[in-house]
């Protein structure tokens, strides 16, 4: 093999820039600069430029053979030639058939030692060939996923964009469902790959595809759900954040509100009372008013679907909660990831109306005024409550709330937070408050701070609505 490599390199050495004479270097540089012009001419009339095409192909073949056997070598202007031939590969499919096969072979066997610029050019070339349908998804996408192992951020970002773009097009073509399922199977295996970078990037790709409504099925959701319990904190956090994501929003224009405010400000400036009302100014006011009305009409069409969330597609939400709860109880898990798990637990329990043993007793550890992110913890506690939770389960929580929050001994913000939490819990779980606790809330109606007194009145009024006996 070594002698073969030497012979090939010897035969093709004259195609290397450093081995050219000054005159040859000038011609080579001019040739590289004129590649875009030649590409345009070939696209218009390829039969008239066969001689120029063959001359450049001879040089490119020589360089390509060198890279096949010495992939760690960087060759000047190889990137330009490669992309040139990739763009016209559909015009000369027979002459350029060696490029796809050769690139795949080089990247599969030597992707770690190929120079950065050369590797990027090869990925760009494969992406172009894929767009021209000269390569199938099953030939390119597994290779792209494997290249995510590289210690190259620019390359990984490019690969992710190419994968997402290709899978989007595959989804749009409903005839390729088998290919789509094959790639999904492959991605599910990669989520548990030993290479952390590959597993993390695969997870990010699956989440992005779900958000783009390409893979928005139960299979994708449950595959991501399995990642929540893994030991890799970054993956676990990303999976939890996926389930905690906001409701799906349709027809959203992120800049619409800013543009609407800007138009309204212009309208105010033009319509000042002391301004001279010329014909041109009146026309401008009319045009601005029409623009404002049009923007407001578009903004009113934004719909928020609050009836659907990823957690609705979980196959076994009870088992999912049990695994989450085990992870939350692990002493080695940091508080930041534990907080995300607590939030997700509360949402799933409330959404699916589930009961989890010792969940409310576990939450007692965090219900203190000085607890970090106490607002998020209270929100999670509220979300976990529903009408199927027995009042007995909530007794320790109610006692903790009155001992640590709802008392005149604490500051007004603390008491207000406790009363607001109490109101939300009562709304979801009626009859969880006893008479003595109710009387304690009634006494706070005359508290000197308005926020506390208003919150107390709100709780009292809610109790009266639920059961009239509280008013007597």
PDB file of C-alpha atoms in Angstrom, residues 38-301:
ATOM      1  CA  UNK A  38     -16.851  29.230 -16.462  1.00  0.00           C
ATOM      2  CA  UNK A  39     -19.543  27.705 -14.237  1.00  0.00           C
ATOM      3  CA  UNK A  40     -22.075  30.196 -15.591  1.00  0.00           C
ATOM      4  CA  UNK A  41     -21.023  29.478 -19.187  1.00  0.00           C
ATOM      5  CA  UNK A  42     -21.264  25.698 -18.678  1.00  0.00           C
ATOM      6  CA  UNK A  43     -24.743  26.057 -17.194  1.00  0.00           C
ATOM      7  CA  UNK A  44     -25.807  27.871 -20.377  1.00  0.00           C
ATOM      8  CA  UNK A  45     -24.055  25.718 -22.976  1.00  0.00           C
ATOM      9  CA  UNK A  46     -21.987  22.851 -21.587  1.00  0.00           C
ATOM     10  CA  UNK A  47     -21.104  21.272 -24.942  1.00  0.00           C
ATOM     11  CA  UNK A  48     -19.119  24.329 -26.038  1.00  0.00           C
ATOM     12  CA  UNK A  49     -16.780  24.236 -23.024  1.00  0.00           C
ATOM     13  CA  UNK A  50     -15.766  20.583 -22.891  1.00  0.00           C
ATOM     14  CA  UNK A  51     -12.070  21.353 -23.431  1.00  0.00           C
ATOM     15  CA  UNK A  52     -11.922  23.830 -20.493  1.00  0.00           C
ATOM     16  CA  UNK A  53     -13.882  21.381 -18.370  1.00  0.00           C
ATOM     17  CA  UNK A  54     -11.511  18.469 -19.118  1.00  0.00           C
ATOM     18  CA  UNK A  55      -8.414  20.572 -18.439  1.00  0.00           C
ATOM     19  CA  UNK A  56      -9.647  21.552 -14.979  1.00  0.00           C
ATOM     20  CA  UNK A  57     -10.913  18.027 -14.324  1.00  0.00           C
ATOM     21  CA  UNK A  58      -7.419  16.634 -15.002  1.00  0.00           C
ATOM     22  CA  UNK A  59      -5.918  18.954 -12.368  1.00  0.00           C
ATOM     23  CA  UNK A  60      -8.705  18.206  -9.892  1.00  0.00           C
ATOM     24  CA  UNK A  61      -8.388  14.437 -10.333  1.00  0.00           C
ATOM     25  CA  UNK A  62      -4.679  14.648  -9.586  1.00  0.00           C
ATOM     26  CA  UNK A  63      -5.303  16.619  -6.392  1.00  0.00           C
ATOM     27  CA  UNK A  64      -8.212  14.352  -5.414  1.00  0.00           C
ATOM     28  CA  UNK A  65      -6.011  11.235  -5.737  1.00  0.00           C
ATOM     29  CA  UNK A  66      -3.398  12.799  -3.470  1.00  0.00           C
ATOM     30  CA  UNK A  67      -6.034  13.502  -0.803  1.00  0.00           C
ATOM     31  CA  UNK A  68      -7.388   9.962  -1.055  1.00  0.00           C
ATOM     32  CA  UNK A  69      -4.042   8.577   0.123  1.00  0.00           C
ATOM     33  CA  UNK A  70      -2.772  11.551   2.186  1.00  0.00           C
ATOM     34  CA  UNK A  71      -5.956  13.065   3.693  1.00  0.00           C
ATOM     35  CA  UNK A  72      -4.035  15.196   6.205  1.00  0.00           C
ATOM     36  CA  UNK A  73      -2.489  17.274   3.391  1.00  0.00           C
ATOM     37  CA  UNK A  74      -3.850  20.755   2.656  1.00  0.00           C
ATOM     38  CA  UNK A  75      -3.928  21.681  -1.039  1.00  0.00           C
ATOM     39  CA  UNK A  76      -4.236  25.272  -2.214  1.00  0.00           C
ATOM     40  CA  UNK A  77      -7.522  26.102  -4.029  1.00  0.00           C
ATOM     41  CA  UNK A  78      -8.781  22.515  -3.751  1.00  0.00           C
ATOM     42  CA  UNK A  79     -11.908  23.906  -2.065  1.00  0.00           C
ATOM     43  CA  UNK A  80     -12.715  26.163  -5.062  1.00  0.00           C
ATOM     44  CA  UNK A  81     -12.266  23.329  -7.554  1.00  0.00           C
ATOM     45  CA  UNK A  82     -14.323  20.917  -5.469  1.00  0.00           C
ATOM     46  CA  UNK A  83     -17.257  23.311  -5.159  1.00  0.00           C
ATOM     47  CA  UNK A  84     -17.015  24.178  -8.862  1.00  0.00           C
ATOM     48  CA  UNK A  85     -17.355  20.544  -9.903  1.00  0.00           C
ATOM     49  CA  UNK A  86     -20.074  19.952  -7.296  1.00  0.00           C
ATOM     50  CA  UNK A  87     -22.170  22.740  -8.811  1.00  0.00           C
ATOM     51  CA  UNK A  88     -21.953  21.271 -12.311  1.00  0.00           C
ATOM     52  CA  UNK A  89     -22.102  17.612 -11.243  1.00  0.00           C
ATOM     53  CA  UNK A  90     -25.629  17.233 -12.623  1.00  0.00           C
ATOM     54  CA  UNK A  91     -24.420  18.398 -16.057  1.00  0.00           C
ATOM     55  CA  UNK A  92     -21.552  15.876 -16.252  1.00  0.00           C
ATOM     56  CA  UNK A  93     -22.824  13.021 -14.041  1.00  0.00           C
ATOM     57  CA  UNK A  94     -20.660  10.320 -15.671  1.00  0.00           C
ATOM     58  CA  UNK A  95     -17.371  12.234 -15.637  1.00  0.00           C
ATOM     59  CA  UNK A  96     -17.862  13.385 -12.028  1.00  0.00           C
ATOM     60  CA  UNK A  97     -19.320  10.175 -10.581  1.00  0.00           C
ATOM     61  CA  UNK A  98     -16.088   9.578  -8.601  1.00  0.00           C
ATOM     62  CA  UNK A  99     -16.624  12.662  -6.385  1.00  0.00           C
ATOM     63  CA  UNK A 100     -19.524  11.473  -4.123  1.00  0.00           C
ATOM     64  CA  UNK A 101     -18.050   8.047  -3.508  1.00  0.00           C
ATOM     65  CA  UNK A 102     -14.554   9.426  -2.920  1.00  0.00           C
ATOM     66  CA  UNK A 103     -15.702  12.148  -0.495  1.00  0.00           C
ATOM     67  CA  UNK A 104     -17.755   9.708   1.569  1.00  0.00           C
ATOM     68  CA  UNK A 105     -14.805   7.314   1.759  1.00  0.00           C
ATOM     69  CA  UNK A 106     -12.354  10.070   2.818  1.00  0.00           C
ATOM     70  CA  UNK A 107     -14.666  11.458   5.506  1.00  0.00           C
ATOM     71  CA  UNK A 108     -15.668   8.069   6.891  1.00  0.00           C
ATOM     72  CA  UNK A 109     -12.091   6.871   7.304  1.00  0.00           C
ATOM     73  CA  UNK A 110     -10.112  10.047   8.048  1.00  0.00           C
ATOM     74  CA  UNK A 111     -12.471  12.791   9.261  1.00  0.00           C
ATOM     75  CA  UNK A 112     -10.376  13.450  12.377  1.00  0.00           C
ATOM     76  CA  UNK A 113      -7.119  14.252  10.541  1.00  0.00           C
ATOM     77  CA  UNK A 114      -8.465  16.234   7.558  1.00  0.00           C
ATOM     78  CA  UNK A 115      -7.597  19.972   7.798  1.00  0.00           C
ATOM     79  CA  UNK A 116     -10.434  22.242   8.939  1.00  0.00           C
ATOM     80  CA  UNK A 117     -10.992  24.149   5.656  1.00  0.00           C
ATOM     81  CA  UNK A 118     -10.787  20.988   3.550  1.00  0.00           C
ATOM     82  CA  UNK A 119     -13.318  19.215   5.767  1.00  0.00           C
ATOM     83  CA  UNK A 120     -15.769  22.122   5.541  1.00  0.00           C
ATOM     84  CA  UNK A 121     -15.425  22.149   1.753  1.00  0.00           C
ATOM     85  CA  UNK A 122     -16.130  18.415   1.576  1.00  0.00           C
ATOM     86  CA  UNK A 123     -19.283  18.818   3.692  1.00  0.00           C
ATOM     87  CA  UNK A 124     -20.441  21.719   1.503  1.00  0.00           C
ATOM     88  CA  UNK A 125     -19.829  19.585  -1.572  1.00  0.00           C
ATOM     89  CA  UNK A 126     -21.813  16.628  -0.193  1.00  0.00           C
ATOM     90  CA  UNK A 127     -24.644  18.980   0.743  1.00  0.00           C
ATOM     91  CA  UNK A 128     -24.740  20.306  -2.827  1.00  0.00           C
ATOM     92  CA  UNK A 129     -24.677  16.799  -4.278  1.00  0.00           C
ATOM     93  CA  UNK A 130     -27.527  15.822  -1.953  1.00  0.00           C
ATOM     94  CA  UNK A 131     -29.606  18.820  -3.089  1.00  0.00           C
ATOM     95  CA  UNK A 132     -29.111  17.719  -6.677  1.00  0.00           C
ATOM     96  CA  UNK A 133     -30.324  14.191  -5.731  1.00  0.00           C
ATOM     97  CA  UNK A 134     -26.994  12.652  -6.703  1.00  0.00           C
ATOM     98  CA  UNK A 135     -26.846  11.110  -3.212  1.00  0.00           C
ATOM     99  CA  UNK A 136     -29.613   9.529  -1.135  1.00  0.00           C
ATOM    100  CA  UNK A 137     -30.428  10.672   2.430  1.00  0.00           C
ATOM    101  CA  UNK A 138     -29.312   7.314   3.826  1.00  0.00           C
ATOM    102  CA  UNK A 139     -25.877   7.801   2.230  1.00  0.00           C
ATOM    103  CA  UNK A 140     -25.305  11.332   3.517  1.00  0.00           C
ATOM    104  CA  UNK A 141     -27.169  11.815   6.819  1.00  0.00           C
ATOM    105  CA  UNK A 142     -25.522   8.974   8.822  1.00  0.00           C
ATOM    106  CA  UNK A 143     -22.134  10.370   7.751  1.00  0.00           C
ATOM    107  CA  UNK A 144     -23.150  13.885   8.807  1.00  0.00           C
ATOM    108  CA  UNK A 145     -24.269  12.593  12.203  1.00  0.00           C
ATOM    109  CA  UNK A 146     -20.953  10.792  12.640  1.00  0.00           C
ATOM    110  CA  UNK A 147     -19.038  13.993  11.810  1.00  0.00           C
ATOM    111  CA  UNK A 148     -20.707  15.687  14.801  1.00  0.00           C
ATOM    112  CA  UNK A 149     -17.987  13.995  16.883  1.00  0.00           C
ATOM    113  CA  UNK A 150     -15.404  16.445  15.485  1.00  0.00           C
ATOM    114  CA  UNK A 151     -13.923  19.112  17.770  1.00  0.00           C
ATOM    115  CA  UNK A 152     -15.036  21.843  15.367  1.00  0.00           C
ATOM    116  CA  UNK A 153     -17.900  24.182  16.318  1.00  0.00           C
ATOM    117  CA  UNK A 154     -18.246  25.730  12.867  1.00  0.00           C
ATOM    118  CA  UNK A 155     -18.453  22.298  11.261  1.00  0.00           C
ATOM    119  CA  UNK A 156     -20.983  21.020  13.821  1.00  0.00           C
ATOM    120  CA  UNK A 157     -23.244  24.045  13.250  1.00  0.00           C
ATOM    121  CA  UNK A 158     -23.066  23.567   9.483  1.00  0.00           C
ATOM    122  CA  UNK A 159     -23.835  19.852   9.837  1.00  0.00           C
ATOM    123  CA  UNK A 160     -26.844  20.519  12.068  1.00  0.00           C
ATOM    124  CA  UNK A 161     -28.227  23.040   9.569  1.00  0.00           C
ATOM    125  CA  UNK A 162     -27.732  20.594   6.675  1.00  0.00           C
ATOM    126  CA  UNK A 163     -29.379  17.716   8.571  1.00  0.00           C
ATOM    127  CA  UNK A 164     -32.395  19.798   9.626  1.00  0.00           C
ATOM    128  CA  UNK A 165     -32.812  21.258   6.143  1.00  0.00           C
ATOM    129  CA  UNK A 166     -32.642  17.836   4.473  1.00  0.00           C
ATOM    130  CA  UNK A 167     -35.051  16.193   6.932  1.00  0.00           C
ATOM    131  CA  UNK A 168     -37.481  19.076   6.419  1.00  0.00           C
ATOM    132  CA  UNK A 169     -37.499  18.446   2.669  1.00  0.00           C
ATOM    133  CA  UNK A 170     -37.903  14.700   3.216  1.00  0.00           C
ATOM    134  CA  UNK A 171     -40.932  15.353   5.425  1.00  0.00           C
ATOM    135  CA  UNK A 172     -42.483  17.591   2.770  1.00  0.00           C
ATOM    136  CA  UNK A 173     -42.222  14.704   0.315  1.00  0.00           C
ATOM    137  CA  UNK A 174     -44.758  12.286   1.828  1.00  0.00           C
ATOM    138  CA  UNK A 175     -43.590   9.466  -0.437  1.00  0.00           C
ATOM    139  CA  UNK A 176     -40.364   9.116   1.596  1.00  0.00           C
ATOM    140  CA  UNK A 177     -41.877   8.081   4.929  1.00  0.00           C
ATOM    141  CA  UNK A 178     -39.725   4.937   5.073  1.00  0.00           C
ATOM    142  CA  UNK A 179     -36.543   7.014   4.857  1.00  0.00           C
ATOM    143  CA  UNK A 180     -37.893   9.320   7.539  1.00  0.00           C
ATOM    144  CA  UNK A 181     -38.560   6.370   9.868  1.00  0.00           C
ATOM    145  CA  UNK A 182     -35.092   4.956   9.218  1.00  0.00           C
ATOM    146  CA  UNK A 183     -33.454   8.260  10.185  1.00  0.00           C
ATOM    147  CA  UNK A 184     -35.637   8.432  13.307  1.00  0.00           C
ATOM    148  CA  UNK A 185     -34.483   4.948  14.335  1.00  0.00           C
ATOM    149  CA  UNK A 186     -30.884   5.996  13.784  1.00  0.00           C
ATOM    150  CA  UNK A 187     -31.322   9.188  15.865  1.00  0.00           C
ATOM    151  CA  UNK A 188     -32.904   7.286  18.767  1.00  0.00           C
ATOM    152  CA  UNK A 189     -29.805   5.060  18.946  1.00  0.00           C
ATOM    153  CA  UNK A 190     -27.472   8.069  18.807  1.00  0.00           C
ATOM    154  CA  UNK A 191     -29.193   9.629  21.848  1.00  0.00           C
ATOM    155  CA  UNK A 192     -27.534   6.916  23.948  1.00  0.00           C
ATOM    156  CA  UNK A 193     -24.151   7.014  22.160  1.00  0.00           C
ATOM    157  CA  UNK A 194     -21.038   7.065  24.345  1.00  0.00           C
ATOM    158  CA  UNK A 195     -19.760  10.165  22.543  1.00  0.00           C
ATOM    159  CA  UNK A 196     -21.385  13.033  24.469  1.00  0.00           C
ATOM    160  CA  UNK A 197     -21.032  15.629  21.718  1.00  0.00           C
ATOM    161  CA  UNK A 198     -22.794  13.377  19.216  1.00  0.00           C
ATOM    162  CA  UNK A 199     -25.595  12.531  21.669  1.00  0.00           C
ATOM    163  CA  UNK A 200     -26.122  16.197  22.640  1.00  0.00           C
ATOM    164  CA  UNK A 201     -26.215  17.451  19.064  1.00  0.00           C
ATOM    165  CA  UNK A 202     -28.615  14.674  18.073  1.00  0.00           C
ATOM    166  CA  UNK A 203     -30.913  15.712  20.921  1.00  0.00           C
ATOM    167  CA  UNK A 204     -30.772  19.362  19.803  1.00  0.00           C
ATOM    168  CA  UNK A 205     -31.605  18.334  16.244  1.00  0.00           C
ATOM    169  CA  UNK A 206     -34.614  16.276  17.377  1.00  0.00           C
ATOM    170  CA  UNK A 207     -35.889  19.140  19.543  1.00  0.00           C
ATOM    171  CA  UNK A 208     -35.518  21.593  16.643  1.00  0.00           C
ATOM    172  CA  UNK A 209     -37.342  19.225  14.287  1.00  0.00           C
ATOM    173  CA  UNK A 210     -40.198  18.948  16.798  1.00  0.00           C
ATOM    174  CA  UNK A 211     -40.422  22.726  17.128  1.00  0.00           C
ATOM    175  CA  UNK A 212     -40.499  23.050  13.343  1.00  0.00           C
ATOM    176  CA  UNK A 213     -43.347  20.481  13.293  1.00  0.00           C
ATOM    177  CA  UNK A 214     -41.302  18.060  11.202  1.00  0.00           C
ATOM    178  CA  UNK A 215     -41.062  15.304  13.822  1.00  0.00           C
ATOM    179  CA  UNK A 216     -43.919  16.353  16.101  1.00  0.00           C
ATOM    180  CA  UNK A 217     -45.181  12.860  16.860  1.00  0.00           C
ATOM    181  CA  UNK A 218     -45.372  10.775  20.049  1.00  0.00           C
ATOM    182  CA  UNK A 219     -42.336   8.743  19.014  1.00  0.00           C
ATOM    183  CA  UNK A 220     -40.040  11.786  19.038  1.00  0.00           C
ATOM    184  CA  UNK A 221     -41.460  13.069  22.328  1.00  0.00           C
ATOM    185  CA  UNK A 222     -40.951   9.739  24.094  1.00  0.00           C
ATOM    186  CA  UNK A 223     -37.428   9.386  22.700  1.00  0.00           C
ATOM    187  CA  UNK A 224     -36.578  12.792  24.173  1.00  0.00           C
ATOM    188  CA  UNK A 225     -38.362  11.786  27.394  1.00  0.00           C
ATOM    189  CA  UNK A 226     -35.941   8.881  27.865  1.00  0.00           C
ATOM    190  CA  UNK A 227     -33.052  11.369  27.920  1.00  0.00           C
ATOM    191  CA  UNK A 228     -34.416  13.182  30.997  1.00  0.00           C
ATOM    192  CA  UNK A 229     -33.018  10.500  33.317  1.00  0.00           C
ATOM    193  CA  UNK A 230     -29.505  10.210  31.808  1.00  0.00           C
ATOM    194  CA  UNK A 231     -26.402  11.105  33.832  1.00  0.00           C
ATOM    195  CA  UNK A 232     -25.263  13.799  31.403  1.00  0.00           C
ATOM    196  CA  UNK A 233     -26.518  17.000  33.052  1.00  0.00           C
ATOM    197  CA  UNK A 234     -26.534  19.047  29.827  1.00  0.00           C
ATOM    198  CA  UNK A 235     -28.697  16.510  28.016  1.00  0.00           C
ATOM    199  CA  UNK A 236     -31.014  16.091  30.988  1.00  0.00           C
ATOM    200  CA  UNK A 237     -31.428  19.859  31.295  1.00  0.00           C
ATOM    201  CA  UNK A 238     -32.139  20.276  27.556  1.00  0.00           C
ATOM    202  CA  UNK A 239     -34.750  17.496  27.616  1.00  0.00           C
ATOM    203  CA  UNK A 240     -36.487  18.979  30.680  1.00  0.00           C
ATOM    204  CA  UNK A 241     -36.497  22.446  29.103  1.00  0.00           C
ATOM    205  CA  UNK A 242     -38.084  20.928  26.003  1.00  0.00           C
ATOM    206  CA  UNK A 243     -41.032  19.661  28.060  1.00  0.00           C
ATOM    207  CA  UNK A 244     -41.224  22.963  29.924  1.00  0.00           C
ATOM    208  CA  UNK A 245     -41.334  24.956  26.675  1.00  0.00           C
ATOM    209  CA  UNK A 246     -44.133  27.418  26.103  1.00  0.00           C
ATOM    210  CA  UNK A 247     -47.368  26.541  24.373  1.00  0.00           C
ATOM    211  CA  UNK A 248     -47.282  26.297  20.588  1.00  0.00           C
ATOM    212  CA  UNK A 249     -47.836  29.658  18.918  1.00  0.00           C
ATOM    213  CA  UNK A 250     -49.018  30.002  15.325  1.00  0.00           C
ATOM    214  CA  UNK A 251     -48.394  32.933  12.954  1.00  0.00           C
ATOM    215  CA  UNK A 252     -46.064  34.790  15.304  1.00  0.00           C
ATOM    216  CA  UNK A 253     -44.119  37.801  14.032  1.00  0.00           C
ATOM    217  CA  UNK A 254     -41.523  38.721  16.661  1.00  0.00           C
ATOM    218  CA  UNK A 255     -40.977  42.226  15.275  1.00  0.00           C
ATOM    219  CA  UNK A 256     -44.670  43.087  14.802  1.00  0.00           C
ATOM    220  CA  UNK A 257     -45.140  44.709  18.224  1.00  0.00           C
ATOM    221  CA  UNK A 258     -42.061  46.933  17.850  1.00  0.00           C
ATOM    222  CA  UNK A 259     -43.146  48.005  14.352  1.00  0.00           C
ATOM    223  CA  UNK A 260     -46.666  48.744  15.617  1.00  0.00           C
ATOM    224  CA  UNK A 261     -45.330  50.938  18.448  1.00  0.00           C
ATOM    225  CA  UNK A 262     -43.064  52.771  16.024  1.00  0.00           C
ATOM    226  CA  UNK A 263     -45.978  53.505  13.672  1.00  0.00           C
ATOM    227  CA  UNK A 264     -48.109  54.782  16.552  1.00  0.00           C
ATOM    228  CA  UNK A 265     -45.323  57.129  17.685  1.00  0.00           C
ATOM    229  CA  UNK A 266     -45.000  58.527  14.149  1.00  0.00           C
ATOM    230  CA  UNK A 267     -48.765  59.054  14.058  1.00  0.00           C
ATOM    231  CA  UNK A 268     -48.638  61.019  17.327  1.00  0.00           C
ATOM    232  CA  UNK A 269     -45.797  63.229  16.081  1.00  0.00           C
ATOM    233  CA  UNK A 270     -47.542  64.011  12.788  1.00  0.00           C
ATOM    234  CA  UNK A 271     -50.907  64.590  14.443  1.00  0.00           C
ATOM    235  CA  UNK A 272     -49.884  67.188  17.067  1.00  0.00           C
ATOM    236  CA  UNK A 273     -52.416  69.999  17.581  1.00  0.00           C
ATOM    237  CA  UNK A 274     -49.872  72.789  17.014  1.00  0.00           C
ATOM    238  CA  UNK A 275     -48.621  71.257  13.774  1.00  0.00           C
ATOM    239  CA  UNK A 276     -49.654  72.750  10.505  1.00  0.00           C
ATOM    240  CA  UNK A 277     -52.196  70.528   8.725  1.00  0.00           C
ATOM    241  CA  UNK A 278     -50.945  70.566   5.143  1.00  0.00           C
ATOM    242  CA  UNK A 279     -52.261  68.264   2.417  1.00  0.00           C
ATOM    243  CA  UNK A 280     -49.089  66.185   2.465  1.00  0.00           C
ATOM    244  CA  UNK A 281     -49.277  65.811   6.263  1.00  0.00           C
ATOM    245  CA  UNK A 282     -52.909  64.672   6.036  1.00  0.00           C
ATOM    246  CA  UNK A 283     -51.986  62.081   3.405  1.00  0.00           C
ATOM    247  CA  UNK A 284     -49.164  60.791   5.611  1.00  0.00           C
ATOM    248  CA  UNK A 285     -51.562  60.521   8.556  1.00  0.00           C
ATOM    249  CA  UNK A 286     -54.001  58.501   6.434  1.00  0.00           C
ATOM    250  CA  UNK A 287     -51.248  56.156   5.254  1.00  0.00           C
ATOM    251  CA  UNK A 288     -49.963  55.666   8.816  1.00  0.00           C
ATOM    252  CA  UNK A 289     -53.469  54.986  10.096  1.00  0.00           C
ATOM    253  CA  UNK A 290     -53.961  52.310   7.435  1.00  0.00           C
ATOM    254  CA  UNK A 291     -50.609  50.724   8.344  1.00  0.00           C
ATOM    255  CA  UNK A 292     -51.513  50.695  12.043  1.00  0.00           C
ATOM    256  CA  UNK A 293     -54.898  49.083  11.330  1.00  0.00           C
ATOM    257  CA  UNK A 294     -53.258  46.462   9.088  1.00  0.00           C
ATOM    258  CA  UNK A 295     -50.626  45.617  11.735  1.00  0.00           C
ATOM    259  CA  UNK A 296     -53.244  45.374  14.494  1.00  0.00           C
ATOM    260  CA  UNK A 297     -55.352  43.072  12.321  1.00  0.00           C
ATOM    261  CA  UNK A 298     -52.356  40.763  11.753  1.00  0.00           C
ATOM    262  CA  UNK A 299     -51.485  40.844  15.444  1.00  0.00           C
ATOM    263  CA  UNK A 300     -55.036  39.810  16.359  1.00  0.00           C
ATOM    264  CA  UNK A 301     -54.654  36.691  14.183  1.00  0.00           C
TER     265      UNK A 301
END
